[in-house]
PDB file of C-alpha atoms in Angstrom:
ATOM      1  CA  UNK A   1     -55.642  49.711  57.706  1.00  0.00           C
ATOM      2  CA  UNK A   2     -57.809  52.340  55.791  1.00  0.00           C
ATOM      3  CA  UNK A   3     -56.739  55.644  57.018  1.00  0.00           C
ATOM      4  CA  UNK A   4     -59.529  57.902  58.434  1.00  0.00           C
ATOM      5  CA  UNK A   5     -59.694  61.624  59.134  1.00  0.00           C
ATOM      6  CA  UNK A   6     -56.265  63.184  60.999  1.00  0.00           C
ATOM      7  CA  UNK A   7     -56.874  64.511  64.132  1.00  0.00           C
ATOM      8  CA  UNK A   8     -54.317  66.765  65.722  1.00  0.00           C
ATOM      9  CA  UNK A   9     -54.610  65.115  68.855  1.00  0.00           C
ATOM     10  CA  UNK A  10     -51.415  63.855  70.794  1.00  0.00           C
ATOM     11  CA  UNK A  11     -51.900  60.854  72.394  1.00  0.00           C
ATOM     12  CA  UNK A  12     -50.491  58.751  75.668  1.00  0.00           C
ATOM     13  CA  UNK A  13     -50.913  55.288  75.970  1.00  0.00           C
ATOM     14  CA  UNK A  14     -51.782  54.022  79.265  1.00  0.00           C
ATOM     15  CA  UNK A  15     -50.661  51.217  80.625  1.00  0.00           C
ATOM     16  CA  UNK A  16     -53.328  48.486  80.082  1.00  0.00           C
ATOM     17  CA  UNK A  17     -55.247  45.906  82.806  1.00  0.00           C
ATOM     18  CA  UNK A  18     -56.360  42.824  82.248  1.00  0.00           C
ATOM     19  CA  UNK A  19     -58.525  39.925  83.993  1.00  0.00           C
ATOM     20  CA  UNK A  20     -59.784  36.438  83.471  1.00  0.00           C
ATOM     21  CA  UNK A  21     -63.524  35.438  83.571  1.00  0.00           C
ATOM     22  CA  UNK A  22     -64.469  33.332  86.548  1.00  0.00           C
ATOM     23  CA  UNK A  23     -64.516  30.612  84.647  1.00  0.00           C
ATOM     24  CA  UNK A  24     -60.741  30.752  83.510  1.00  0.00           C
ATOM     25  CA  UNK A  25     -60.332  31.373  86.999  1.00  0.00           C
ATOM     26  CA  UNK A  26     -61.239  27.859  87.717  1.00  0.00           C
ATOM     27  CA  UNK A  27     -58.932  26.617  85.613  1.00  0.00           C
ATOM     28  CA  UNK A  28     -55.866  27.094  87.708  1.00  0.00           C
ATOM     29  CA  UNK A  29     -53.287  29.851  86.139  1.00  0.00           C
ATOM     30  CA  UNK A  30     -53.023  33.825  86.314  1.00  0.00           C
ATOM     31  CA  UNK A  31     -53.691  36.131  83.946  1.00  0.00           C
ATOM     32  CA  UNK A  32     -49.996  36.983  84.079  1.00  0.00           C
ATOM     33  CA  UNK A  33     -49.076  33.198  83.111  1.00  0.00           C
ATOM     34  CA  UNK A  34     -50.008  33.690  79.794  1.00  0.00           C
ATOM     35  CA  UNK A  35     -50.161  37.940  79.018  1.00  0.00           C
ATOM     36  CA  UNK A  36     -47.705  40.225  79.217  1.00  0.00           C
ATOM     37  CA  UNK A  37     -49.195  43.554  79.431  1.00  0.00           C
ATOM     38  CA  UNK A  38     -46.019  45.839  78.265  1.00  0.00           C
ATOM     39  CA  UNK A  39     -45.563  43.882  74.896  1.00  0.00           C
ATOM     40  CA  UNK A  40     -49.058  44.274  74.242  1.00  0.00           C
ATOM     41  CA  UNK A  41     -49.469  47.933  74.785  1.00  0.00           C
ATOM     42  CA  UNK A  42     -46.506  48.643  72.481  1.00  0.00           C
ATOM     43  CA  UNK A  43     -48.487  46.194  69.551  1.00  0.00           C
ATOM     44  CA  UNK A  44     -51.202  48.275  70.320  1.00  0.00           C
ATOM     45  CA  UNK A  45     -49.449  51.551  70.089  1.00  0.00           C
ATOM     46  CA  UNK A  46     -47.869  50.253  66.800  1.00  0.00           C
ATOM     47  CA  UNK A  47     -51.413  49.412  65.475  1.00  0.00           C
ATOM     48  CA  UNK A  48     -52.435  53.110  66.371  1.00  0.00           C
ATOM     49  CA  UNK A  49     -48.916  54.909  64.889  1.00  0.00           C
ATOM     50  CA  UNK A  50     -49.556  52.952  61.513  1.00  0.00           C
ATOM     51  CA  UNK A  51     -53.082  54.281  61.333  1.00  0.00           C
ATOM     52  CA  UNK A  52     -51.755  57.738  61.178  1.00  0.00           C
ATOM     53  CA  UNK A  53     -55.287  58.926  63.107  1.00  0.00           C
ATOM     54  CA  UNK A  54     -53.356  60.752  65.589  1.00  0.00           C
ATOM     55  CA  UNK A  55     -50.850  63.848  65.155  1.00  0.00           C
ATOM     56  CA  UNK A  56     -48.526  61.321  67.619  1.00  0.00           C
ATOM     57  CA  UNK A  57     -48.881  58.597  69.480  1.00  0.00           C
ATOM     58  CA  UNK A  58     -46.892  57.593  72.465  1.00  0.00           C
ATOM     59  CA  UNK A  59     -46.957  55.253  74.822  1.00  0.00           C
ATOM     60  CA  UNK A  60     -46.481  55.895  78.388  1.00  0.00           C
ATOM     61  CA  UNK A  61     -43.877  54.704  81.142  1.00  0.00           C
ATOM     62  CA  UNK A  62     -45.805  55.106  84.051  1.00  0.00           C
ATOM     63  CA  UNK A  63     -47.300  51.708  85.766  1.00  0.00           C
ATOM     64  CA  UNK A  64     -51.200  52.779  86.427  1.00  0.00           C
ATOM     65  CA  UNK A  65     -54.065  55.092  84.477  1.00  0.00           C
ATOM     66  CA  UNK A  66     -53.638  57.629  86.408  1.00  0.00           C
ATOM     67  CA  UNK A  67     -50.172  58.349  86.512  1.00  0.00           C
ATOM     68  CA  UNK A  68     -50.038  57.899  82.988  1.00  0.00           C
ATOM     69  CA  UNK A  69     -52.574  61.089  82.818  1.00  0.00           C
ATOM     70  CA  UNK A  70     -50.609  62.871  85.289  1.00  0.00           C
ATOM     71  CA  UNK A  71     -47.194  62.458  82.654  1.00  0.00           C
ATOM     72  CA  UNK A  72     -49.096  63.363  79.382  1.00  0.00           C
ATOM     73  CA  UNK A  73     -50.244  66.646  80.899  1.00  0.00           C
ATOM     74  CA  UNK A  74     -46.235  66.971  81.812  1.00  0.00           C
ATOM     75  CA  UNK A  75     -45.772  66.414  78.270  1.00  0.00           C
ATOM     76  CA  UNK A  76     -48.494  68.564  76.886  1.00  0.00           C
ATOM     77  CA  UNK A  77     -50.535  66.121  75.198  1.00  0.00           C
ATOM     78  CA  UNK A  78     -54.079  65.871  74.473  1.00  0.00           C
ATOM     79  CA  UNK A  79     -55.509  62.697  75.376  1.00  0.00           C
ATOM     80  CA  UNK A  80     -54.980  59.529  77.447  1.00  0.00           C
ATOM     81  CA  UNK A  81     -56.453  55.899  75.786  1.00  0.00           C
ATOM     82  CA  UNK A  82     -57.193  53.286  78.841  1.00  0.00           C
ATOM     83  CA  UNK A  83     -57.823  49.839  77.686  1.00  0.00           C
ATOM     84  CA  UNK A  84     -59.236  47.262  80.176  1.00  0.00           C
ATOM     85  CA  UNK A  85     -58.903  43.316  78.701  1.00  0.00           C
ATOM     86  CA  UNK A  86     -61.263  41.583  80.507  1.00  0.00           C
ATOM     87  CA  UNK A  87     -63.636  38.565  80.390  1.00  0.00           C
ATOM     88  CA  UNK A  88     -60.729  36.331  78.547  1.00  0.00           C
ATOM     89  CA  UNK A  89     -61.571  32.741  78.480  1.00  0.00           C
ATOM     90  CA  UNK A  90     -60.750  29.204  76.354  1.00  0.00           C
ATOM     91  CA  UNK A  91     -62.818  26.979  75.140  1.00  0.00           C
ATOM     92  CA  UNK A  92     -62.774  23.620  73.640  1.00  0.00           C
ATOM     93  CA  UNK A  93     -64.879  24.099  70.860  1.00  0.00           C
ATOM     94  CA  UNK A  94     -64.608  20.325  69.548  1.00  0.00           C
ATOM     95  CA  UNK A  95     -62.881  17.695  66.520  1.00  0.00           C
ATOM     96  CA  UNK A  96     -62.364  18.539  63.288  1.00  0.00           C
ATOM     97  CA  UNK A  97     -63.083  16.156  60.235  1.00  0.00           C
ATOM     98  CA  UNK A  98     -59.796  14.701  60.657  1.00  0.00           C
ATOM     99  CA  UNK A  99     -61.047  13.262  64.220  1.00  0.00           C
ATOM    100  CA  UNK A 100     -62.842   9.960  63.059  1.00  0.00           C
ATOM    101  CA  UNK A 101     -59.584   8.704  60.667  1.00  0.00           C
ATOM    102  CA  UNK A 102     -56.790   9.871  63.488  1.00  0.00           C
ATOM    103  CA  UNK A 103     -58.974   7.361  65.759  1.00  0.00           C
ATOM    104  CA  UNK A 104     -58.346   4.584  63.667  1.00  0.00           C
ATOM    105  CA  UNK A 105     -54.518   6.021  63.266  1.00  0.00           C
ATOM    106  CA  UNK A 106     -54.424   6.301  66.342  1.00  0.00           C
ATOM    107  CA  UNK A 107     -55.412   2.384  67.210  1.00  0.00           C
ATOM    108  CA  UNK A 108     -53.379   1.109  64.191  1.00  0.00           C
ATOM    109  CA  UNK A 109     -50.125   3.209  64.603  1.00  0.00           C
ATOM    110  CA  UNK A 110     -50.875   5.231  68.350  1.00  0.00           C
ATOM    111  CA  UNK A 111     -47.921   7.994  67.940  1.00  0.00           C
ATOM    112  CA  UNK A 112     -48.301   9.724  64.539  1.00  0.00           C
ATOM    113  CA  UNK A 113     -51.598   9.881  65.572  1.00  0.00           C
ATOM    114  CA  UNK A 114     -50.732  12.422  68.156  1.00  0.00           C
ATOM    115  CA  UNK A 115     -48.996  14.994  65.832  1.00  0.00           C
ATOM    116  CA  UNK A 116     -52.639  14.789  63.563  1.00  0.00           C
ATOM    117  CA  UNK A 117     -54.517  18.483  64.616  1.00  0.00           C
ATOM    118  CA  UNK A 118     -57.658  17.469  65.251  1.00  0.00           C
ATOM    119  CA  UNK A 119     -59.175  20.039  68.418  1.00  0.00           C
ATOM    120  CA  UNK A 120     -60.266  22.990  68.039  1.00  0.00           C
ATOM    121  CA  UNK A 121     -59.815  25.947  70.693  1.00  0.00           C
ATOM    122  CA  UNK A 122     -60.950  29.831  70.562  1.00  0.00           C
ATOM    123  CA  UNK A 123     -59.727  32.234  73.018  1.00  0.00           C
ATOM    124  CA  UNK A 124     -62.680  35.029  73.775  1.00  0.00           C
ATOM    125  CA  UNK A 125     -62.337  38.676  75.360  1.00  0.00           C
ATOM    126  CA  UNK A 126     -64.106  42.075  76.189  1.00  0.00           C
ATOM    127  CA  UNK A 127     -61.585  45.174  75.629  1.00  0.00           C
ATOM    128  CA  UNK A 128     -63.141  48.441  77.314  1.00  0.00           C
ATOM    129  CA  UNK A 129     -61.746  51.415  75.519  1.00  0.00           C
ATOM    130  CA  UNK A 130     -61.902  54.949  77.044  1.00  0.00           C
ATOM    131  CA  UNK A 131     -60.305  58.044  75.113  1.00  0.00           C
ATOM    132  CA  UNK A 132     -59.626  60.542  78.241  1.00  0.00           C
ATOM    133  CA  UNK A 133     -58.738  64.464  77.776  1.00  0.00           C
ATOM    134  CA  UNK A 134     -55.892  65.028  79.761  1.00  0.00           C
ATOM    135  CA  UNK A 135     -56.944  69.099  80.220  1.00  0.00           C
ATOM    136  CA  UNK A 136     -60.519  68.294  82.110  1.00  0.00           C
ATOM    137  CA  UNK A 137     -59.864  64.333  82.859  1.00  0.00           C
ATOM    138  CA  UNK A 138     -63.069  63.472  81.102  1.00  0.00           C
ATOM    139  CA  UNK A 139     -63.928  60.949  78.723  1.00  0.00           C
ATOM    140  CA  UNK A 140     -63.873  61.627  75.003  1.00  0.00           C
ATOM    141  CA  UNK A 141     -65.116  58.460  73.243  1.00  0.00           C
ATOM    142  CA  UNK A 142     -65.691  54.726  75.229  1.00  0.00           C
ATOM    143  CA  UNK A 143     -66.143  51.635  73.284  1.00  0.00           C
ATOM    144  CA  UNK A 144     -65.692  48.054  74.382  1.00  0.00           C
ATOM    145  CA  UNK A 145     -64.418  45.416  71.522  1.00  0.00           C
ATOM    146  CA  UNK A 146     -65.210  41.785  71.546  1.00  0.00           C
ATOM    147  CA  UNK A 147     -62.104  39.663  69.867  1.00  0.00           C
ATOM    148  CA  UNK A 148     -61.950  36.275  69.249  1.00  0.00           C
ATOM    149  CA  UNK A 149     -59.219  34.083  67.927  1.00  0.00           C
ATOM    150  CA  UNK A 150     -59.176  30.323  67.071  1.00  0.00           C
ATOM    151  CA  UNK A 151     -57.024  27.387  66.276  1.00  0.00           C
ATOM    152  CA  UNK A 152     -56.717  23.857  65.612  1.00  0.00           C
ATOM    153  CA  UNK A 153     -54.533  22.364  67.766  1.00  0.00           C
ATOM    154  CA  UNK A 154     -52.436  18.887  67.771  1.00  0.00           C
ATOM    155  CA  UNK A 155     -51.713  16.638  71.252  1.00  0.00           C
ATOM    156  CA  UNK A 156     -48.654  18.916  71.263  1.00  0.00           C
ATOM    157  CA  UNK A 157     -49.545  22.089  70.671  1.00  0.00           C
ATOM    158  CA  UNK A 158     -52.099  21.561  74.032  1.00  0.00           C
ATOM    159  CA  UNK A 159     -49.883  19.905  76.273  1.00  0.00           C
ATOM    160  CA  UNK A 160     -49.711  15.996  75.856  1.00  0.00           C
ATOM    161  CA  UNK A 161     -52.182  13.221  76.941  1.00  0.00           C
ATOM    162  CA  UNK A 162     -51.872   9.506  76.338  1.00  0.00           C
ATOM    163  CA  UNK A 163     -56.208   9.377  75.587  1.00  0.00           C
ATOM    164  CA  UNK A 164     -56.428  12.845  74.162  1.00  0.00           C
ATOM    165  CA  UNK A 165     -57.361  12.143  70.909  1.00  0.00           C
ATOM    166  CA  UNK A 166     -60.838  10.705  72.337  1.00  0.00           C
ATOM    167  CA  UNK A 167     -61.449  14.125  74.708  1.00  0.00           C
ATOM    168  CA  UNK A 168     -58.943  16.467  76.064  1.00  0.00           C
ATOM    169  CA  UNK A 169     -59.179  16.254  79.715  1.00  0.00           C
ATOM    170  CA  UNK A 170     -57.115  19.559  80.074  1.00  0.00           C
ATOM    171  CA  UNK A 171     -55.466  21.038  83.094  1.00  0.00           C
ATOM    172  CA  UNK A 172     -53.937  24.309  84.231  1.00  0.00           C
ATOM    173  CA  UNK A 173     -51.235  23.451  82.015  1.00  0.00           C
ATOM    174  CA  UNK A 174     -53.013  22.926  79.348  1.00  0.00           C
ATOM    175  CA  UNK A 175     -54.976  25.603  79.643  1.00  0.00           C
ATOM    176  CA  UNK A 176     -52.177  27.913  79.586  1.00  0.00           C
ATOM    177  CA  UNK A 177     -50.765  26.556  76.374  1.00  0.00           C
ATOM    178  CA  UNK A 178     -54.044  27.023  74.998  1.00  0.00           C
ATOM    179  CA  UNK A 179     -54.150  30.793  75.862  1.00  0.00           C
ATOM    180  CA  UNK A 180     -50.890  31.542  75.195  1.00  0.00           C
ATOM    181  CA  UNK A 181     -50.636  30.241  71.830  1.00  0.00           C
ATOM    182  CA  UNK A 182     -53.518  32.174  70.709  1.00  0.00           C
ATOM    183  CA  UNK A 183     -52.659  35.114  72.116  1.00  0.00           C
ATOM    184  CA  UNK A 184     -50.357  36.775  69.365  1.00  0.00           C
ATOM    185  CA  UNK A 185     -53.511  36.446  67.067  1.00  0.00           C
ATOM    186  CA  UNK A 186     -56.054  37.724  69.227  1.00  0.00           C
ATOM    187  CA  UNK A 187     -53.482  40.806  69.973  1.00  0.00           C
ATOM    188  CA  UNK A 188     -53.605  41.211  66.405  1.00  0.00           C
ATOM    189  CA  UNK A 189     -57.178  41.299  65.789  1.00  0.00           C
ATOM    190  CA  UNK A 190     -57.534  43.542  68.951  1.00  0.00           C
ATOM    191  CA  UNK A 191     -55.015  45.846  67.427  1.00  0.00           C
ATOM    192  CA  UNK A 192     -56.731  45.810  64.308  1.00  0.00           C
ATOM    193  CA  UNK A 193     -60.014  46.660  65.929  1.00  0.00           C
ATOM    194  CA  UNK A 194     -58.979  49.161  67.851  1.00  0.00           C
ATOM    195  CA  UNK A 195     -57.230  51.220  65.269  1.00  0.00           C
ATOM    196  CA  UNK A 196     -60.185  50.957  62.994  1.00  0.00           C
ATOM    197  CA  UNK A 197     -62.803  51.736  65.618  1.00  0.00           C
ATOM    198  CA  UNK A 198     -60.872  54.708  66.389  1.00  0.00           C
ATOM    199  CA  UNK A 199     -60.050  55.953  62.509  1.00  0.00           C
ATOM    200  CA  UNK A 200     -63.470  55.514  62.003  1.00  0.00           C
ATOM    201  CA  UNK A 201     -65.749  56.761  64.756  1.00  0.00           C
ATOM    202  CA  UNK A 202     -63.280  58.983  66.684  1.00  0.00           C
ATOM    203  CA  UNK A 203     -63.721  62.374  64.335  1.00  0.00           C
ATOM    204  CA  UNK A 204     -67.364  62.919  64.133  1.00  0.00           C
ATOM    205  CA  UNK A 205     -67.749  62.222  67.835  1.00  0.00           C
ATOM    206  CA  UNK A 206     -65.480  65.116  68.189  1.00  0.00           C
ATOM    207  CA  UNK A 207     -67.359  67.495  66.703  1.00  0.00           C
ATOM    208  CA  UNK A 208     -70.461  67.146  69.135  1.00  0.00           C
ATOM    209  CA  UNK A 209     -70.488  69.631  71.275  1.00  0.00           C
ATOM    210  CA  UNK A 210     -71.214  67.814  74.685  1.00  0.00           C
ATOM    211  CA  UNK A 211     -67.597  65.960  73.462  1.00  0.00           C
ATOM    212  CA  UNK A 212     -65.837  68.947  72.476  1.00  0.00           C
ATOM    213  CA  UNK A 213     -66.618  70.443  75.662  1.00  0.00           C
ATOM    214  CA  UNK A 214     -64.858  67.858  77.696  1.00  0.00           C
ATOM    215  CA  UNK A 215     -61.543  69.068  75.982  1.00  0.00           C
ATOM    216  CA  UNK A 216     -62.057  72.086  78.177  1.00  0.00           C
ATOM    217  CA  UNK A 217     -60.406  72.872  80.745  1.00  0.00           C
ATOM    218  CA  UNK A 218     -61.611  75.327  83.586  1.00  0.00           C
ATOM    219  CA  UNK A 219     -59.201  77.516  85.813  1.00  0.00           C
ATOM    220  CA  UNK A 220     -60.059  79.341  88.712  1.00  0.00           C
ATOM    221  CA  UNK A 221     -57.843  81.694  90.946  1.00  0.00           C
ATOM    222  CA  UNK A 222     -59.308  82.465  93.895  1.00  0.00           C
ATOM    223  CA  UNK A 223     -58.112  85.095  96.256  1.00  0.00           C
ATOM    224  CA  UNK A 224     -58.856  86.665  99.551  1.00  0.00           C
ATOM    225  CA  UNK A 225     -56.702  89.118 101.503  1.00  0.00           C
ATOM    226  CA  UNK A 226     -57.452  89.657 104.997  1.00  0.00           C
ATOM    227  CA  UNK A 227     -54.794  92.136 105.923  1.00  0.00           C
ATOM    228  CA  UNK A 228     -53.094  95.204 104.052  1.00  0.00           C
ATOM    229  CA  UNK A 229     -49.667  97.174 104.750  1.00  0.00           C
ATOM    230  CA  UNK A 230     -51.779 100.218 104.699  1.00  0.00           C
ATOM    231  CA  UNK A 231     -54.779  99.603 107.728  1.00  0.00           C
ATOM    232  CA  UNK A 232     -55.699 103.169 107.589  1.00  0.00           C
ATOM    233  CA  UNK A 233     -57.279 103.024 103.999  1.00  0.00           C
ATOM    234  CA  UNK A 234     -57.623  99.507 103.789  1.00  0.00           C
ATOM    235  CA  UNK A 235     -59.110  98.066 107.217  1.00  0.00           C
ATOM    236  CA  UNK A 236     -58.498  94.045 108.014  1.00  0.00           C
ATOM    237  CA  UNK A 237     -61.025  92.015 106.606  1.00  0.00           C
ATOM    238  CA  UNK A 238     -60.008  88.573 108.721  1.00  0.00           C
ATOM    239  CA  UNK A 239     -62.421  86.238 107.318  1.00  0.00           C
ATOM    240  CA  UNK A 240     -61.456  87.120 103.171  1.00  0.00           C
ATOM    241  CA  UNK A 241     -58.902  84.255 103.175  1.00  0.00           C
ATOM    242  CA  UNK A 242     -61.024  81.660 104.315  1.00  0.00           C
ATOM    243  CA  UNK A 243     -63.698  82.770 101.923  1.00  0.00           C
ATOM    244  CA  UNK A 244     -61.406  82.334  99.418  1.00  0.00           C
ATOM    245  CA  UNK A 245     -60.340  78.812 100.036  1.00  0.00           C
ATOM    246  CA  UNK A 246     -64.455  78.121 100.406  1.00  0.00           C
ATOM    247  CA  UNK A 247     -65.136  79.079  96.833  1.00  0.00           C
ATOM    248  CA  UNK A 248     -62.055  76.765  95.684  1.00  0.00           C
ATOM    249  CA  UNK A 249     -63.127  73.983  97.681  1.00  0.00           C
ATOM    250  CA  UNK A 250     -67.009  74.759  95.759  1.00  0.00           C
ATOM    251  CA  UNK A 251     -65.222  75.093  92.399  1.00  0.00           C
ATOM    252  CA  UNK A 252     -63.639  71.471  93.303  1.00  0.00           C
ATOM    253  CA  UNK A 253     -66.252  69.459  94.336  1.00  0.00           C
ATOM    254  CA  UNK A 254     -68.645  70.663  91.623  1.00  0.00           C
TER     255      UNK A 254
END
């Protein structure tokens, strides 16, 4: 990766989400079957420790976004990065050259015809990316990365069918092999992505002003006192407390 610009920011990972397109949904298995989203935020953190962008980067233990923004303020850290997978969906995207001679192979001889890879799959998702200041909770940089991965595939390497050499007639099972073998590469190129999107774009964004702004964080003490130990000089004022706690609850909402 070509190192950008340092920042000395201090960054938490946050645990990641991640959904299948409608479509996938059809086809029968969980998102869960084939990602596990723990391995693939630490790849991720790797990616982001190895482009040296960040002054540290660490990745969080906590389970949602949130949480994960409530622990980096704990351990006085800079920003959150939220990363939401979504859209991910296989495709057959058809036969290779080799197609046409494993059909005759396939007639003459039937089983090494079977270990001959002739499909070819690509595995598609959307990653939204959201940089988050822990002091004021607002975003710092948003992106969304499209990845893509592809491979060429065998009767194995799909899940087995007697007439798959003609068209795959895949089911959930299939589908799952699919996904999950191209998985490590498309956590690769997402990893790549990410660290270069970041590296690249992440420091002059910074310096705008309107971004640089929502680094800062605004504190407000308010206070009302409705009674004194000395009444003779300083009368009751019974409604200064609740006055107080009205201006907080203003400062709040706004």
């Amino acid at each position: 990766i070509g190192q950008g610009e340092s920042l000395e920011l201090r960054l938490c990972v946050a645990p990641p989400t991640a959904r299948l397109s409608s479509l996938e949904n059809a086809k029968g298995y969980a998102v869960e079957d084939i990602l596990e989203l723990r391995p693939l935020a630490r790849e991720l953190t790797r990616w982001l420790e190895l482009s040296s962008t960040f002054a540290s980067v660490r990745l969080s233990e906590e389970k949602t976004a949130d949480a994960a923004l409530a622990e980096a303020w704990d351990e006085r850290e800079d920003a959150t990065l939220e990363l939401t997978v979504r859209n991910i969906a296989t495709a057959f995207d058809g036969h290779n050259w080799l197609w046409l001679p494993n059909v005759a192979n396939w007639i003459w001889w039937m089983i090494p015809a079977w270990f001959v890879a002739t499909e070819e799959y690509s595995l598609e998702f959307e990653v939204d990316v959201v940089l988050r200041s822990v002091d004021s909770h607002l975003p710092l940089y948003a992106a969304t990365l499209p990845v893509r991965a592809e491979g060429t595939f065998d009767e194995f390497d799909r899940g087995w069918q007697f007439f798959g050499f003609i068209y795959p007639m895949n089911d959930e099972d299939n589908w799952r092999m699919i996904a999950s073998a191209l998985l490590p590469h498309a956590r690769s190129k997402l990893g790549e992505a990410l660290a270069r999107s970041l590296a690249k774009d992440l420091p002059t964004r910074l310096q705008r002003p309107s971004v640089s702004d929502n680094m800062k964080k605004t504190l407000a003490l308010t206070v009302g006192v409705s009674h004194y130990s000395d009444t003779t000089q300083h009368p009751s004022l019974p409604y200064a407390d609740s006055d107080a706690k009205a201006v907080a609850g203003v400062l709040t909402e706004s």
